[in-house]
XYZ file of C-alpha atoms in Angstrom:
339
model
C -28.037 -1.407 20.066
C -25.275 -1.390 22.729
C -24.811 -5.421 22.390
C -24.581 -5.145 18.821
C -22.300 -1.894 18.248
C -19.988 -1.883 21.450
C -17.822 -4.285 23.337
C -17.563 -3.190 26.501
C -15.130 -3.712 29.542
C -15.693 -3.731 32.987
C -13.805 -4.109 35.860
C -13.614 -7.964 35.514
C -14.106 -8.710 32.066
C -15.585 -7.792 28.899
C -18.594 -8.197 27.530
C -20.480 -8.077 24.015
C -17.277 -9.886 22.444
C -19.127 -12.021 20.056
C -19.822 -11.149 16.152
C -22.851 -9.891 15.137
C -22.520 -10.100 11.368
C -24.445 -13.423 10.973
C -28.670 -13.990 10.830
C -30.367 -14.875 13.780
C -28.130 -13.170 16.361
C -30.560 -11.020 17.439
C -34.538 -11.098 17.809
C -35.652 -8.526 15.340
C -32.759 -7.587 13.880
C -31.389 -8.691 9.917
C -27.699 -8.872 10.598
C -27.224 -11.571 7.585
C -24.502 -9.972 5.517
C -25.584 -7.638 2.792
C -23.233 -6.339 0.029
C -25.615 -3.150 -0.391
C -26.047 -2.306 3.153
C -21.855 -3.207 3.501
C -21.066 -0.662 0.593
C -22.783 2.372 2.428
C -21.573 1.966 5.594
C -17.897 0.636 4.779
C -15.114 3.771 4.801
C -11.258 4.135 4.764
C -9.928 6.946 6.587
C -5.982 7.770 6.316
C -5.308 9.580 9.769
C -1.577 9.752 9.838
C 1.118 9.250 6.820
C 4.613 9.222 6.677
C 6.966 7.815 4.609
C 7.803 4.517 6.681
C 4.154 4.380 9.016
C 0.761 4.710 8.230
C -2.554 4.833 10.304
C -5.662 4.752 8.653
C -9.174 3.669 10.152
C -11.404 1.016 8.477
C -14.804 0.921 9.324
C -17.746 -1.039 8.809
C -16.073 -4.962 8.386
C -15.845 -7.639 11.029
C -12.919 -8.761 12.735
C -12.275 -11.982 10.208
C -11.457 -9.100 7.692
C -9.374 -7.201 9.358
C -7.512 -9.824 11.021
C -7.028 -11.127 7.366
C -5.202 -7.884 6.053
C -3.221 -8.121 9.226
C -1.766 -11.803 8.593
C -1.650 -10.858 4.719
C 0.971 -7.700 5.695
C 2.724 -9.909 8.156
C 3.394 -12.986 6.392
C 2.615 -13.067 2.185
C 3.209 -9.724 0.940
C 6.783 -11.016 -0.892
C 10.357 -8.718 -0.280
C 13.740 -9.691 -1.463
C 16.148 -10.806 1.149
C 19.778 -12.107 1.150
C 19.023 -16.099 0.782
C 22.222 -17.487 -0.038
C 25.929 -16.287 0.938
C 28.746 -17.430 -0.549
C 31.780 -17.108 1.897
C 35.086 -17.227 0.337
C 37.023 -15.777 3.526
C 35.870 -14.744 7.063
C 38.912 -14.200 9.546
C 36.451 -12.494 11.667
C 35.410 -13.687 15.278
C 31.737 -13.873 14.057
C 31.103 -17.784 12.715
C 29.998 -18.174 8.704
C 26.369 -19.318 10.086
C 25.644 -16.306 12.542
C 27.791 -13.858 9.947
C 25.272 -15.650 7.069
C 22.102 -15.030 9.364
C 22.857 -11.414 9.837
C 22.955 -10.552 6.432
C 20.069 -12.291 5.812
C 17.873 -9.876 8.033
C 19.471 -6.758 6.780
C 16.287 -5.311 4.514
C 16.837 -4.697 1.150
C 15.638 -1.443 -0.574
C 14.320 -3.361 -3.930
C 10.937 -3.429 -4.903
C 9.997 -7.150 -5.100
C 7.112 -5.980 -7.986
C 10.241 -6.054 -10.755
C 11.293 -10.053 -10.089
C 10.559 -13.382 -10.181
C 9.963 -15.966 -7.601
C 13.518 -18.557 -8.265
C 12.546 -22.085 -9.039
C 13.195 -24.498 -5.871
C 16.006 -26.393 -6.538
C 18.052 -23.631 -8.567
C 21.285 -23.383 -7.789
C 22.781 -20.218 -10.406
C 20.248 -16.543 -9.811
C 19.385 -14.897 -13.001
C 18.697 -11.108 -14.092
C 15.114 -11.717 -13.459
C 14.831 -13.622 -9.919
C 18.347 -12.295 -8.142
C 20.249 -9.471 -6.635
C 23.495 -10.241 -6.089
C 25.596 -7.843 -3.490
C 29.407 -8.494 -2.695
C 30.467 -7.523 0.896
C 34.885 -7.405 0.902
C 36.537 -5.708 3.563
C 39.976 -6.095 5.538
C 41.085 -3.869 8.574
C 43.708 -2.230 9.059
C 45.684 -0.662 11.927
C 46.397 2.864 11.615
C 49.980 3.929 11.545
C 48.943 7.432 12.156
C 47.206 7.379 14.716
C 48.785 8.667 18.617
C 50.731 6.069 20.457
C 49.094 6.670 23.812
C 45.075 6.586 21.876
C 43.301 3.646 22.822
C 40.475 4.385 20.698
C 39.393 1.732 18.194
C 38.098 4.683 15.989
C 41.666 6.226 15.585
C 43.724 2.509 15.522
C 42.214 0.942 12.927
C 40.358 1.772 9.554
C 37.783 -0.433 8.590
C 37.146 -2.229 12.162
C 33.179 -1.668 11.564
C 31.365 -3.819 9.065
C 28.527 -1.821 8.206
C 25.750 -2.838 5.704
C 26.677 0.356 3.831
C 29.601 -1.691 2.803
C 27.180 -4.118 0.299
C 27.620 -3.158 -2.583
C 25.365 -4.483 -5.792
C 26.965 -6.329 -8.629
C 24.944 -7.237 -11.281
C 23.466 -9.760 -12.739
C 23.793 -10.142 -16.814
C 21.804 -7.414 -18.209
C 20.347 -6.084 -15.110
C 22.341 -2.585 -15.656
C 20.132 -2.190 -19.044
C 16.693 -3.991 -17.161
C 17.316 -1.535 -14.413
C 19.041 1.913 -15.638
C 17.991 3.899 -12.520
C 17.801 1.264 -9.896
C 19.789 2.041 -6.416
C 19.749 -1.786 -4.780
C 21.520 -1.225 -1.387
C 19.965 -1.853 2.371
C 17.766 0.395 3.177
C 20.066 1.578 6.183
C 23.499 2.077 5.510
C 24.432 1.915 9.472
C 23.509 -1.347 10.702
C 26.564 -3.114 12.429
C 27.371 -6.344 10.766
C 30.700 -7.469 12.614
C 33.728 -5.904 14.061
C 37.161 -6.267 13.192
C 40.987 -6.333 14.155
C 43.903 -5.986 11.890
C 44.481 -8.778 10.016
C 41.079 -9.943 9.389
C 38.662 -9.856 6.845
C 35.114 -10.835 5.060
C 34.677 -11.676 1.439
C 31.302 -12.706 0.985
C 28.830 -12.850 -1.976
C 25.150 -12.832 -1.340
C 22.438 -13.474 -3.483
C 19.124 -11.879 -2.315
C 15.848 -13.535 -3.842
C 11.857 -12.864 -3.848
C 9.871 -14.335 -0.833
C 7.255 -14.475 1.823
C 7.133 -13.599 5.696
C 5.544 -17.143 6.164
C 8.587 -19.036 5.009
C 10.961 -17.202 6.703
C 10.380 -13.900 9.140
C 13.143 -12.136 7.119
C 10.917 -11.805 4.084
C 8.192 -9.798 6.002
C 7.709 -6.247 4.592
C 6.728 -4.710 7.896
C 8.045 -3.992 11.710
C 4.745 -4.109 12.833
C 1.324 -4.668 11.168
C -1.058 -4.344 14.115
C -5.145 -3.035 14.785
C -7.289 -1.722 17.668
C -10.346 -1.264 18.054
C -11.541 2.746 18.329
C -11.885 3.188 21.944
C -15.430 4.519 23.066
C -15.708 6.893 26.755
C -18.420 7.641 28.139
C -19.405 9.938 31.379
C -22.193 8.877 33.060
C -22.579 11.950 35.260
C -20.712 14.706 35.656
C -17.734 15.073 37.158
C -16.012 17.774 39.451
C -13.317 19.165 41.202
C -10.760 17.205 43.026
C -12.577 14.022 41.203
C -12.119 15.414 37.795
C -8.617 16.027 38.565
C -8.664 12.272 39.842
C -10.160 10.902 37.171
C -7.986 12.770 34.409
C -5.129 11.052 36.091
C -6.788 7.699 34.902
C -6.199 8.060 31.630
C -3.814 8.569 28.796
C -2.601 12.315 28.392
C -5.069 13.865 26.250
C -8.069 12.063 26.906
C -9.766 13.614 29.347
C -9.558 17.510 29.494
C -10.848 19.941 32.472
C -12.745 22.854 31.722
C -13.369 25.931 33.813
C -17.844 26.375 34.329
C -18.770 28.966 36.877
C -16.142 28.365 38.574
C -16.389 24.535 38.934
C -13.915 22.013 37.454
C -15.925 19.963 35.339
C -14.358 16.583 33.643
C -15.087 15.811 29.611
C -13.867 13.809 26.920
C -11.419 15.368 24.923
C -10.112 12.645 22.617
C -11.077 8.468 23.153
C -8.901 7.469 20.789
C -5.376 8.460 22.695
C -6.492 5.900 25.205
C -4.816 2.491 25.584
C -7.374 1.119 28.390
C -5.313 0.621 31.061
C -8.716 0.548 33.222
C -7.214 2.540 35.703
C -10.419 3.875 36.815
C -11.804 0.998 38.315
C -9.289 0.922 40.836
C -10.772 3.704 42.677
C -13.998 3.289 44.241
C -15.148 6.317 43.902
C -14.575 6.914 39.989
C -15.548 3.232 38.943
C -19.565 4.104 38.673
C -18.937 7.166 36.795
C -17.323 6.130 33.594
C -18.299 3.436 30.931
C -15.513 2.012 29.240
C -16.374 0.704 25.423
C -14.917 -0.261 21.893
C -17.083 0.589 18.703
C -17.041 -3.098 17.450
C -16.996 -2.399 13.823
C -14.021 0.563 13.445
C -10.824 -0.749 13.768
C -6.910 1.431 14.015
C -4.257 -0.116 11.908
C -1.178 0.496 12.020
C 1.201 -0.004 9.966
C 5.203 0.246 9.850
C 7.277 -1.051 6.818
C 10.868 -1.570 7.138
C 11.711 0.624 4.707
C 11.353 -2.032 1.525
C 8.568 -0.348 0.449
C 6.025 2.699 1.524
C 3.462 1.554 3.849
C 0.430 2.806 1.722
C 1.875 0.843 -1.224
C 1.851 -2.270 1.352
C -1.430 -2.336 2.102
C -2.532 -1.850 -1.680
C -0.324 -5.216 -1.993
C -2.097 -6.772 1.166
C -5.232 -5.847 -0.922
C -4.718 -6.955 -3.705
C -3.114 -10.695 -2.358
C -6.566 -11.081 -0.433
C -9.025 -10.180 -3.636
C -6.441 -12.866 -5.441
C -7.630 -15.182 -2.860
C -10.882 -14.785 -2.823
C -10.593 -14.974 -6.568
C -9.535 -18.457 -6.582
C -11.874 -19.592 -4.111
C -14.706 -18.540 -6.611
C -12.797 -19.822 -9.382
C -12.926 -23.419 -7.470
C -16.283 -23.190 -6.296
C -17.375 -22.753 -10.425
C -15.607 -25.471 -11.217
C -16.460 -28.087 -8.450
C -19.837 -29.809 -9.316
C -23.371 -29.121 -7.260
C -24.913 -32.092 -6.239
């Protein structure tokens, strides 16, 4: 039962690494995948929500699976970004390209859901595949300001390009298709460019629906990431000075000391705070005591948009995009002939 439900690592390696969701594996054992047997065990558990991060535990799938809703997040979940930018002046120090690239990263709060993908090879947006923002700002030195300040802040106004400074202009009817929308970045502070009197940027930017696998700024998420649940065991009990030792080893909160009859006695508070480090095995005395394991079918995600849209609604998207897939792969294998 070990080799089949726990990969675990030693001091040199790891062991029990391969699948065991496929017939044969083991002698006496029917590991040949079962939808019945994959319905009971198979459970989502949200551990931690907030509005930009999630962390939820999925267990009971193998690692093809959950790598698969980790690639979907990254790379084909569709955002709008800033594609094209129209520059019709930039007197700032900050080339068109690199000024052009910037904006392109900056993520847009605008839920992809409400647009169309732009046909390749179209050069004018419409109401229904484009947001168009308009960036236009000059500096300008301060007249008020002390004659001994050296202060940027107090010389000039306008010296920071920020990307509260996009503004949305629409696109013919989009005021009526969108009464309540509020297009903007999703963080009004990030630094575009700085400026000195006399110069400017008049740009117009035209943000359209796409994927993180044609270009990085279209990917919904700062990280998409999984772990495996970690798994501690103690293999004898541990005391004193080597409790205190061995609590040392790990990440805060994983192992805890308790007082018994006056003896210091080690235990596992909480696996999952630990990151594996395999500190323990660097100490001779410790390395015996402790069995270090993953449960090979319960996997962490994480999860942390940038903002574009709630993480839970992400991975409803990512869920959605694979049962699509698998969708058409039926649909293909119906309609290719059996010989």
């Amino acid at each position: 039962d070990e080799i089949r439900d726990r990969v675990v690592l030693g001091e040199f390696g790891v062991r029990n690494v391969h699948t065991t969701d496929f017939p044969g594996n083991y002698p006496g054992y029917e590991d040949a995948w079962d939808q019945r047997r994959f319905e009971e065990v198979f459970r989502v558990d949200i551990i931690r929500e907030e509005e930009d991060a999630l962390e939820f535990d999925m267990v009971g799938i193998d690692a093809a699976i959950a790598n698969a809703f980790r690639r979907i997040l990254l790379a084909e979940v569709p955002t709008m970004a800033v594609e094209k930018v129209f520059v019709y002046n930039n007197t700032s120090i900050v080339q068109d390209e690199i000024l052009a690239h910037r904006l392109g990263l900056i993520p847009i709060r605008a839920d992809p859901r409400l647009f169309e993908y732009r046909n390749q090879g179209d050069e004018e947006g419409t109401e229904i595949d484009t947001l168009q923002f308009q960036l236009k700002i000059k500096c300008s030195r301060n007249h008020q300001a002390a004659k001994e300040s050296s202060d940027p802040n107090e010389l000039y106004f306008n010296h920071k390009v920020y990307s509260k400074h996009m503004t949305w202009m629409p696109l013919g009817n989009q005021t009526d298709l969108f009464p309540d929308a509020d297009f903007r970045p999703v963080h009004d502070d990030i630094l575009i460019a700085l400026l000195r009197p006399g110069q400017e940027i008049d740009v117009l930017m035209h943000c359209v629906k796409g994927i993180g696998k044609d270009h990085a700024k279209f990917s919904p998420v700062a990280t998409a990431s999984y772990r495996l649940l970690p798994d501690i065991t103690l293999l004898q009990p541990v005391e004193d000075e080597a409790a205190e030792k061995l609590q040392k080893c790990f990440s805060p909160g994983v192992i805890e000391i308790q007082n018994i009859k006056g003896k210091k006695v080690a235990r596992v508070a909480n696996a999952r705070l630990d990151t594996f480090s395999r500190e323990v095995f660097r100490h001779e005395g410790l390395k015996n005591l402790v069995r270090l394991a993953r449960v090979r079918n319960h996997y962490i995600f994480s999860v942390e948009s940038t903002g574009i849209l709630p993480s839970d609604v992400l991975v409803s998207e990512a869920i959605k995009i694979l049962m699509g897939k698998c969708q058409r792969f039926l649909n293909e294998l119906d309609s290719v002939p059996m010989e």
